[in-house]
Short mmCIF file of C-alpha atoms in Angstrom, two decimals:
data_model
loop_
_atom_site.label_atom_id
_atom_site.label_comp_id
_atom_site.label_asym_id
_atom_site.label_seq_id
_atom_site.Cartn_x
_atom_site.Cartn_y
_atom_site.Cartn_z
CA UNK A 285 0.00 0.00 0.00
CA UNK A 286 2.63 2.69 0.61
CA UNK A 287 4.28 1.69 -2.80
CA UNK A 288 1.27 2.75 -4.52
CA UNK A 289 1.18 5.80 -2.57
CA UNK A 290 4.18 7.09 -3.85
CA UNK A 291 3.51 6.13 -7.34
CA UNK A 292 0.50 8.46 -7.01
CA UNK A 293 2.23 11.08 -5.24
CA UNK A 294 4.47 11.08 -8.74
CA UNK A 295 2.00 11.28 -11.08
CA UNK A 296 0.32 13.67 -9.68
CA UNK A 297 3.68 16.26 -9.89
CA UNK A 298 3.80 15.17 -13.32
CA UNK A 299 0.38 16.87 -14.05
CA UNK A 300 1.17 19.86 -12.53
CA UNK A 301 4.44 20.35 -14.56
CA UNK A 302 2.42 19.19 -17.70
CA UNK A 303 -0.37 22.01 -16.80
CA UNK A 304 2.15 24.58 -16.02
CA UNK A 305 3.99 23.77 -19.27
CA UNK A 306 0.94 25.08 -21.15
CA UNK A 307 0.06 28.26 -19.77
CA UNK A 308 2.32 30.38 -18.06
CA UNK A 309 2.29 31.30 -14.61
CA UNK A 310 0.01 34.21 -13.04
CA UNK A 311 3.01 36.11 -12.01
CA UNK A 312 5.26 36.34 -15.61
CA UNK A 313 4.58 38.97 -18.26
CA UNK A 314 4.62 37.97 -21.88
CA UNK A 315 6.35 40.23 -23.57
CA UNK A 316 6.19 38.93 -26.85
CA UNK A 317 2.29 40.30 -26.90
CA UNK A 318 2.20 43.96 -28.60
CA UNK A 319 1.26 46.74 -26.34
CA UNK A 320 2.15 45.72 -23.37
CA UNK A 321 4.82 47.98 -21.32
CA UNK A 322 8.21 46.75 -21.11
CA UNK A 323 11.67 48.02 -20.05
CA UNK A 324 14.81 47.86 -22.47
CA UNK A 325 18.37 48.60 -22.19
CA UNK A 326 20.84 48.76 -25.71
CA UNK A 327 23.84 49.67 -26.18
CA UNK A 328 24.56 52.97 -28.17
CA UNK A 329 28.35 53.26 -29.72
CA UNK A 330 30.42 55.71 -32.22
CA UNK A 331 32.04 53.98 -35.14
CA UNK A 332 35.37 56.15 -34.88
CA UNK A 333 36.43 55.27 -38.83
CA UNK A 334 35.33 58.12 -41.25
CA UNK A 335 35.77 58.36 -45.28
CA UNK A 336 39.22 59.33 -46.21
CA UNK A 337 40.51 57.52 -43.03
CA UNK A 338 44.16 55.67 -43.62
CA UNK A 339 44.04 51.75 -44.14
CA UNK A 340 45.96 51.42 -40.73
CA UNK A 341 44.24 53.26 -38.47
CA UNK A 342 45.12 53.46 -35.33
CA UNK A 343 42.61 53.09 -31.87
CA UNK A 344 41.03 56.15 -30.96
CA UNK A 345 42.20 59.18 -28.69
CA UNK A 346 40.15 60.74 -26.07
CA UNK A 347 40.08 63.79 -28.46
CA UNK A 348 37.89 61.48 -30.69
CA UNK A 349 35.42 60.18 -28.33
CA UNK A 350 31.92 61.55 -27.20
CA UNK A 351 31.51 62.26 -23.48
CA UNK A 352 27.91 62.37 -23.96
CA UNK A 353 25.25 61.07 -25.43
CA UNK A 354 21.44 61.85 -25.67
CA UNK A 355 17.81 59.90 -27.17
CA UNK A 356 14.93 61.47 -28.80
CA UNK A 357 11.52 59.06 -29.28
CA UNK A 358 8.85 59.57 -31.57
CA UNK A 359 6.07 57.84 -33.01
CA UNK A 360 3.30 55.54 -31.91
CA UNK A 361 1.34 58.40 -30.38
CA UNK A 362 4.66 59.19 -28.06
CA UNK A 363 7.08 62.29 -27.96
CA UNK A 364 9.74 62.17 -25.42
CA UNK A 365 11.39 64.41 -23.90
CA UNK A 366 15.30 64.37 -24.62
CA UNK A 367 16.91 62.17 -22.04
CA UNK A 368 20.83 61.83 -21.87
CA UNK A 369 22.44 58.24 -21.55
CA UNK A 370 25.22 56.87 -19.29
CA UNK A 371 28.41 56.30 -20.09
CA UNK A 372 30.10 53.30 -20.36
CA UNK A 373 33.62 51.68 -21.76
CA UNK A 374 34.98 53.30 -25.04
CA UNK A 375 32.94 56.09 -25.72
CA UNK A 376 29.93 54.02 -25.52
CA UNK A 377 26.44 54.71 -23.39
CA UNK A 378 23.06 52.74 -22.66
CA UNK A 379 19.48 53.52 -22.75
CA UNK A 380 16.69 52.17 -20.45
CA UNK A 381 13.13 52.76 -22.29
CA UNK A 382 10.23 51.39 -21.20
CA UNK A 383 7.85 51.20 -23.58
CA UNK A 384 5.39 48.51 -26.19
CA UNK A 385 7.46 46.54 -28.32
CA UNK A 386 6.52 48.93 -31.00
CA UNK A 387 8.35 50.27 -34.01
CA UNK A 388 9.54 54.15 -33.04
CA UNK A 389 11.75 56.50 -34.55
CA UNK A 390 15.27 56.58 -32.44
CA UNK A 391 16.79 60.03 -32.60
CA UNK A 392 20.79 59.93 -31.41
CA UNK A 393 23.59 62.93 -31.00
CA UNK A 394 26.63 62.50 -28.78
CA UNK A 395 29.29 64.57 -28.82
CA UNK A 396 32.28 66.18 -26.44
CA UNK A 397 31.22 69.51 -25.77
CA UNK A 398 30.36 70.97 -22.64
CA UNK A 399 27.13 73.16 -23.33
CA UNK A 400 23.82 73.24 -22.71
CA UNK A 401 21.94 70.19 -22.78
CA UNK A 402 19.83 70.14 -26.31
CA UNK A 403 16.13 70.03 -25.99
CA UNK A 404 14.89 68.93 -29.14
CA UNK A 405 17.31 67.09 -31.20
CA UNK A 406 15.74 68.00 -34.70
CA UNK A 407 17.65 71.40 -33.52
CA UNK A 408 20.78 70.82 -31.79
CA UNK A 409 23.41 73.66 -31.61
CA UNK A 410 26.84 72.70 -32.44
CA UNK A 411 30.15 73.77 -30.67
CA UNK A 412 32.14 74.87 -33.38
CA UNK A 413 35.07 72.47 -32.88
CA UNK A 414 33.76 69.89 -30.72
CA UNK A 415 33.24 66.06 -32.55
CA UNK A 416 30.19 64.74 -32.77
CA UNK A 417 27.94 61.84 -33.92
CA UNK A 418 24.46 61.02 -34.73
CA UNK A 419 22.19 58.32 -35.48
CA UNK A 420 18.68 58.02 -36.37
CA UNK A 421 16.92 54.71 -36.32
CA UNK A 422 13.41 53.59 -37.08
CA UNK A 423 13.08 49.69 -34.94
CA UNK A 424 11.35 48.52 -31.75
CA UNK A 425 13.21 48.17 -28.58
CA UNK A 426 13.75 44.43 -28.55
CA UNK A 427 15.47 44.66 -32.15
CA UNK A 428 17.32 47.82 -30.76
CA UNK A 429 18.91 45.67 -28.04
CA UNK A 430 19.97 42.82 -30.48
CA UNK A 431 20.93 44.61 -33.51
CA UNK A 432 22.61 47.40 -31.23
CA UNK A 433 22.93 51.68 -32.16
CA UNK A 434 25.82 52.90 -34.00
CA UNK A 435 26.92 56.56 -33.98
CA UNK A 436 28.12 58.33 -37.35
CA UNK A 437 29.98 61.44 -37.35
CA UNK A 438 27.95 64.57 -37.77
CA UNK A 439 31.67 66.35 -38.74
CA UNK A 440 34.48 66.62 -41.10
CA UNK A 441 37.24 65.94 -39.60
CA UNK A 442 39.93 67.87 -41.05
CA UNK A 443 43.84 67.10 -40.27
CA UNK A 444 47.11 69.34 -41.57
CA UNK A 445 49.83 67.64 -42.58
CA UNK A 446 53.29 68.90 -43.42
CA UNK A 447 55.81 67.14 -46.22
CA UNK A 448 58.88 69.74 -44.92
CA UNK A 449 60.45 69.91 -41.39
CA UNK A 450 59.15 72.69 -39.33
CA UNK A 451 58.65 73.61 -35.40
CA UNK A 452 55.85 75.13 -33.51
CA UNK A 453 57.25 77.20 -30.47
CA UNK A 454 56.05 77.49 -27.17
CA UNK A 455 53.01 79.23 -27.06
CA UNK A 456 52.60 79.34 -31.18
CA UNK A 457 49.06 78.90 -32.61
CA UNK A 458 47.93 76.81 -35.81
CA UNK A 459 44.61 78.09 -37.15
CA UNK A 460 41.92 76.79 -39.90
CA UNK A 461 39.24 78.83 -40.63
CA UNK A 462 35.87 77.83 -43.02
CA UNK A 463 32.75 78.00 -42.68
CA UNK A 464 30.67 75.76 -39.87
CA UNK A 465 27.06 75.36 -39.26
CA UNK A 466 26.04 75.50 -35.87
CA UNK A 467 22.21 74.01 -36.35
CA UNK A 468 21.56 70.05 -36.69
CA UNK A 469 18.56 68.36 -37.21
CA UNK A 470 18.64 64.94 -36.40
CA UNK A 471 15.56 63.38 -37.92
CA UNK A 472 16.80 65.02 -41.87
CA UNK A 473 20.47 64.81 -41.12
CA UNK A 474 21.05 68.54 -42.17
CA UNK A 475 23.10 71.24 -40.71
CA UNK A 476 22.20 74.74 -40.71
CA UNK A 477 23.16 78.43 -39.62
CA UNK A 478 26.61 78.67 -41.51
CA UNK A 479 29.41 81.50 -40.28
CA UNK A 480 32.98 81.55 -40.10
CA UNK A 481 34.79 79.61 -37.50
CA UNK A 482 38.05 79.94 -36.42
CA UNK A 483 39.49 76.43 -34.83
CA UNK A 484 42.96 76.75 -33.39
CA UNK A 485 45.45 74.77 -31.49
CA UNK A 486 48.02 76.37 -29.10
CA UNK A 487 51.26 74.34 -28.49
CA UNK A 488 51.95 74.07 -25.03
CA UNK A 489 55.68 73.52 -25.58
CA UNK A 490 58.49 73.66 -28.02
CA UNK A 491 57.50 70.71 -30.85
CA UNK A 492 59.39 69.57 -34.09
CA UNK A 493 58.00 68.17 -36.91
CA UNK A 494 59.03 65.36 -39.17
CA UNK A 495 58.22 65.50 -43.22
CA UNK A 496 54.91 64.01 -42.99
CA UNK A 497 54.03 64.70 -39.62
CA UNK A 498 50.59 65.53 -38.87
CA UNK A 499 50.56 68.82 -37.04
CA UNK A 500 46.64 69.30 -35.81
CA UNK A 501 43.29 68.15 -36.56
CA UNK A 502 40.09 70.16 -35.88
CA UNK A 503 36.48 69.14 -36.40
CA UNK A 504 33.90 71.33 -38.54
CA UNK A 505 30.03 70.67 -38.75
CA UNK A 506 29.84 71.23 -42.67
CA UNK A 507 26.92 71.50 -45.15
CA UNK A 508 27.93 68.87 -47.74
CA UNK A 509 29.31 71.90 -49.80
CA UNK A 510 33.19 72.70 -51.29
CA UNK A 511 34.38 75.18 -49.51
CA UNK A 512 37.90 77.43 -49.30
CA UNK A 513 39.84 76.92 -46.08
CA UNK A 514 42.34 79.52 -44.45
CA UNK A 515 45.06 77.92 -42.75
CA UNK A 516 47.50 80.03 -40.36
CA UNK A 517 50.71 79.17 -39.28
CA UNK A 518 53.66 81.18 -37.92
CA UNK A 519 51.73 84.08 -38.06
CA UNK A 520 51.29 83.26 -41.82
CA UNK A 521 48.02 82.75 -43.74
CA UNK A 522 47.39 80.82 -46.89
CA UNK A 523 43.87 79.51 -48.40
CA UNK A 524 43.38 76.24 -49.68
CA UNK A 525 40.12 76.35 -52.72
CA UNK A 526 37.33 74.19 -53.27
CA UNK A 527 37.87 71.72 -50.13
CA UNK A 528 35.54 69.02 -50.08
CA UNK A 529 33.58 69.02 -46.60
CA UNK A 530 30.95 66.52 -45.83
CA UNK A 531 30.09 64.66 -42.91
CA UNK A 532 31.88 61.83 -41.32
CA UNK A 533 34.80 62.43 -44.00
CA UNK A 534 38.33 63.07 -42.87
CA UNK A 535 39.78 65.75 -45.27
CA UNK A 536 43.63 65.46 -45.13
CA UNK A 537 45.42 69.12 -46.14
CA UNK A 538 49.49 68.20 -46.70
CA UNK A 539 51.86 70.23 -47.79
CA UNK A 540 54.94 72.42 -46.79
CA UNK A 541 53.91 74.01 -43.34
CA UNK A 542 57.38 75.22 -43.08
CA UNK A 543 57.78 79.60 -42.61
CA UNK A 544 60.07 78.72 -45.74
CA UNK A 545 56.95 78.08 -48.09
CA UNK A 546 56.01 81.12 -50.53
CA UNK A 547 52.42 80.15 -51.06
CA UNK A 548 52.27 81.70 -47.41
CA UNK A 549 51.45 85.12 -47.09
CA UNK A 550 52.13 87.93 -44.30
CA UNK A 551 49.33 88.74 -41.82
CA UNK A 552 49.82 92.08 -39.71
CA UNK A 553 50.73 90.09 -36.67
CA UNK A 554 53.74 88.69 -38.79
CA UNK A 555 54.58 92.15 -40.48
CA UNK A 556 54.86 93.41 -37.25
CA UNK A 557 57.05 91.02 -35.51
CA UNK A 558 59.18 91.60 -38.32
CA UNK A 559 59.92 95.21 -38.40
CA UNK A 560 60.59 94.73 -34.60
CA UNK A 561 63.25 91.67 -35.90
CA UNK A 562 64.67 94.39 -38.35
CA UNK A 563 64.30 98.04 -36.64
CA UNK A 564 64.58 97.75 -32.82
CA UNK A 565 67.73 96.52 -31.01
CA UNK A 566 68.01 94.15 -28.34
CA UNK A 567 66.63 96.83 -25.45
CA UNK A 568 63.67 97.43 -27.26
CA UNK A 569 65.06 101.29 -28.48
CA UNK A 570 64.58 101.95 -32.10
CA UNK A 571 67.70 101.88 -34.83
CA UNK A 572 67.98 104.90 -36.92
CA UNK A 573 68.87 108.57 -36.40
CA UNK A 574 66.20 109.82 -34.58
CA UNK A 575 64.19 113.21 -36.77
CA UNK A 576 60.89 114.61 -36.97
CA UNK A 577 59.23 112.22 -39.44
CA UNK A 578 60.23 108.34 -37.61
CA UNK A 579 63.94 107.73 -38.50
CA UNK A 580 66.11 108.05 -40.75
CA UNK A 581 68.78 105.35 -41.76
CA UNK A 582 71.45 106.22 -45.04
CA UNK A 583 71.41 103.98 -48.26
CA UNK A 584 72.93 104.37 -51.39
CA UNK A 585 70.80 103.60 -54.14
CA UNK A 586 73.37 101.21 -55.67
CA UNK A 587 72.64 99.13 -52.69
CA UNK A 588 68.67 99.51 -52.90
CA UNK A 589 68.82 95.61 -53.46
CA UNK A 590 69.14 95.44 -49.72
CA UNK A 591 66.05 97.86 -49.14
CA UNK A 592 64.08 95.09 -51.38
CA UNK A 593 64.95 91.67 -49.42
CA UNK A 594 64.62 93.36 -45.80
CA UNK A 595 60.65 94.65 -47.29
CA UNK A 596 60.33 91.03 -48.90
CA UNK A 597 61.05 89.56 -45.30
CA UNK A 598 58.85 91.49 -43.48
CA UNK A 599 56.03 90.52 -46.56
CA UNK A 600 57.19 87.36 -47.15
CA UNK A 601 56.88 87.90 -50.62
CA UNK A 602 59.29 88.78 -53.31
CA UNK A 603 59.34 92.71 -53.57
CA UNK A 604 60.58 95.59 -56.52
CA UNK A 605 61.59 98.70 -55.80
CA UNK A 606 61.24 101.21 -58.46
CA UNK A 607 62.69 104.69 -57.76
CA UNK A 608 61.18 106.22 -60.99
CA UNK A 609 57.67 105.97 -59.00
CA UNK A 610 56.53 109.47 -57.10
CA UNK A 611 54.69 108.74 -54.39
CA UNK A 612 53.08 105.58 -53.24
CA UNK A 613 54.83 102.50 -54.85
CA UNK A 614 54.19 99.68 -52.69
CA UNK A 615 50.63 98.97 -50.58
CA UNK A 616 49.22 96.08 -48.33
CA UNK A 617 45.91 96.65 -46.60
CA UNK A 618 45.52 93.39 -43.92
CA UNK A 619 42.34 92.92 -43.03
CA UNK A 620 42.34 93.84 -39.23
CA UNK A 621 42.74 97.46 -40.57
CA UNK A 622 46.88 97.36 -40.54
CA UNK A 623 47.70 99.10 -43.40
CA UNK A 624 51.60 99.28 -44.82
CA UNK A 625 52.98 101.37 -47.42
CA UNK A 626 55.98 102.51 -49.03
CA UNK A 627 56.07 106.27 -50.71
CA UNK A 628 58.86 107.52 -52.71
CA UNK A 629 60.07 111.39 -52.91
CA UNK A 630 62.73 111.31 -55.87
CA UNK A 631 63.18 115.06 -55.10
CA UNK A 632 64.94 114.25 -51.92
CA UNK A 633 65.52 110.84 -52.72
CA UNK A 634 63.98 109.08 -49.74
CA UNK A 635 62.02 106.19 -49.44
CA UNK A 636 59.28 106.20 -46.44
CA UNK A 637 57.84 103.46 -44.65
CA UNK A 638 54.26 104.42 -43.46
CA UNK A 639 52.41 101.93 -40.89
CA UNK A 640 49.05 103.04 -41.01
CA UNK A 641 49.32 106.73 -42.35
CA UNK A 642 52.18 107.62 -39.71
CA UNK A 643 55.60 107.65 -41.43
CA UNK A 644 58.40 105.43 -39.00
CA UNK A 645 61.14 104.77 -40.85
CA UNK A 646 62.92 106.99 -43.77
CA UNK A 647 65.72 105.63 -46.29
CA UNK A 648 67.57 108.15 -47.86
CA UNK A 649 69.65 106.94 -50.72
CA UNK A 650 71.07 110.43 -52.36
CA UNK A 651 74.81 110.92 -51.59
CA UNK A 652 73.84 113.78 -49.52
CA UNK A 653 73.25 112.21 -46.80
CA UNK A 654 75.70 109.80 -45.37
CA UNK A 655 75.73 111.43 -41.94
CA UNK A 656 72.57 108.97 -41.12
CA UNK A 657 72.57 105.89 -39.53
CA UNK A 658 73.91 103.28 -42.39
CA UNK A 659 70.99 100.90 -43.29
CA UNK A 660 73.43 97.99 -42.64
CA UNK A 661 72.33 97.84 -39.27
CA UNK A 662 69.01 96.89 -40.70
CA UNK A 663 70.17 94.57 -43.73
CA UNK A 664 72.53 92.73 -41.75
CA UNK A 665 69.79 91.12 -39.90
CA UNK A 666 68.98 88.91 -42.85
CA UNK A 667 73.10 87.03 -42.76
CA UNK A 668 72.63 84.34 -41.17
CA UNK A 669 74.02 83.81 -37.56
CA UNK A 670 77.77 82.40 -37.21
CA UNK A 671 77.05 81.18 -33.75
#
């Protein structure tokens, strides 16, 4: 009798499994049925590689990687709010939603800025420099955690390259200027708002370049559009035309980035430190014979080859004297209103250099006047040193 008790005892646990098998338990939620609420967590994560990128790239810097991220829902009869994410390994961040397993429109921008949080990301303001990425997916949750979110850039990345030797001294600036929208909508993927932007990188020490070093990179939100580029460099300015910029492309700019290159012209910051390199001495006092007009330095005019490479090296630019020429014979306007000129007077054979309007620095090349300060102590700057 107590054998056939426990054979009973048996078969009746083997009904309940069978009956549980079947239908599931009060307490569990399926949530394979649509509409009902769910949480989900995914992963969202930039893909670092751009167009343009080398073969061998290398793993990204912290430069390169968002330090936020945010989410945008629509569809389905919901609008969210824009909620930020939290940050994981590798520039990286996750999501908790709880919502149907319905199909939604995902809205994404992360970036590495530091400014107000965007409310609406079919209008996020850029920071001008800053990297950032975007995504915008149309899935339900559930395929959202499987299938994963990855980040595009929003930006060109643009990087300078040099193919000559060169330095950067402590405290020296390297500057690209284009144009740069400030507006993105996430939902079109179009920027908006252009204006010039100025992105510059400030050496903190004393570097030296190899040929084909890169020197600096800087990111610009760009409107699919070619565009010129201004790129500065030891106080020198050159433009680069019809630069391709569209986003998640790295643009690569090479050439020489040496002070030797002539496609570099002056800028008034340069032509100033320069005619403090030629026409000061080392306590800061000006050379020259002091008179009422500036001062006044003696050159004979079969030496007036000198006059020409000291004005080249302050323009960085070849430069030809003619003394034939009454009055003004040589004129650059920068565009931060410095203005430098050169006037001739063949009556009294001198040659004037005016910085903005006010006359400095007088060259007198007629024989009559040797009892001036010889222009050597000018010229002489330009041998090299013996030390």
């Amino acid at each position: 009798m107590k054998q056939l008790t426990v054979i009973f005892t048996i078969l009746t646990a083997l009904l309940l499994a069978t009956s549980c098998s079947k239908e599931e338990l009060p307490d569990d939620e399926n949530t394979d049925e649509p509409g009902q609420m769910q949480t989900y967590t995914f992963t969202v994560s930039p893909d670092l590689t751009m167009e343009g990128d080398a073969e061998t790239r290398s793993a990204g810097t912290p430069e390169e990687m968002p330090t936020r991220c945010f989410m945008q829902i629509f569809g389905n009869n919901i609008s969210q709010d824009v909620q930020q994410g939290k940050s994981i390994e590798n520039g990286s961040f996750t999501f908790s939603v709880n919502l149907p397993n319905m199909a939604y429109t995902f809205l994404f921008w992360a970036d590495n800025g530091s400014g107000n949080t965007p409310t609406d990301l079919q209008e996020v303001q850029y920071t001008p420099g800053t990297v950032a990425f975007t995504a915008k997916v149309i899935d339900t949750p559930e395929n959202m955690i499987e299938n994963k979110v990855s980040l595009k850039h929003a930006v060109t990345k643009v990087t300078l390259k040099t193919t000559a030797k060169t330095s950067a001294s402590e405290g020296e600036s390297i500057k690209v200027t284009t144009t740069c929208a400030t507006i993105y909508n996430v939902d079109n993927h179009s920027a908006s708002s252009p204006s010039a932007h100025t992105a510059t990188k400030t050496f903190d020490a004393s570097t030296d370049f190899a040929v084909n070093d890169n020197i600096a990179t800087f990111y610009f939100l760009p409107q699919n559009e070619t565009q010129s580029v201004d790129v500065e460099f030891h106080l020198l300015k050159q433009t680069i035309e019809s630069v391709p910029l569209a986003a998640n492309t790295h643009v690569t700019l090479q050439g020489d980035l040496s002070e030797n290159n002539s496609k570099w012209g002056a800028t008034s910051e340069y032509v100033q430190k320069q005619i403090e390199h030629f026409f000061l001495k080392d306590d800061g006092n000006s050379k020259g014979t002091p008179g009422s007009n500036g001062y006044y330095f003696y050159l004979p005019e079969s030496n007036i080859d000198k006059f020409e490479s000291v004005i080249g090296a302050i323009l960085h630019e070849e430069v030809e004297i003619s003394l034939d020429v009454f009055g003004t014979i040589l004129e650059k306007e920068f565009g931060d209103d410095y203005i430098f000129q050169i006037r001739n007077n063949d009556i009294i054979e001198t040659l004037t250099i005016y910085i903005n309007e006010v006359p400095k620095y007088n060259i007198l090349y007629s024989l009559y006047n040797t009892d001036y300060e010889d222009f050597s102590s000018v010229s002489d700057v330009l041998k090299p040193s013996t030390e």
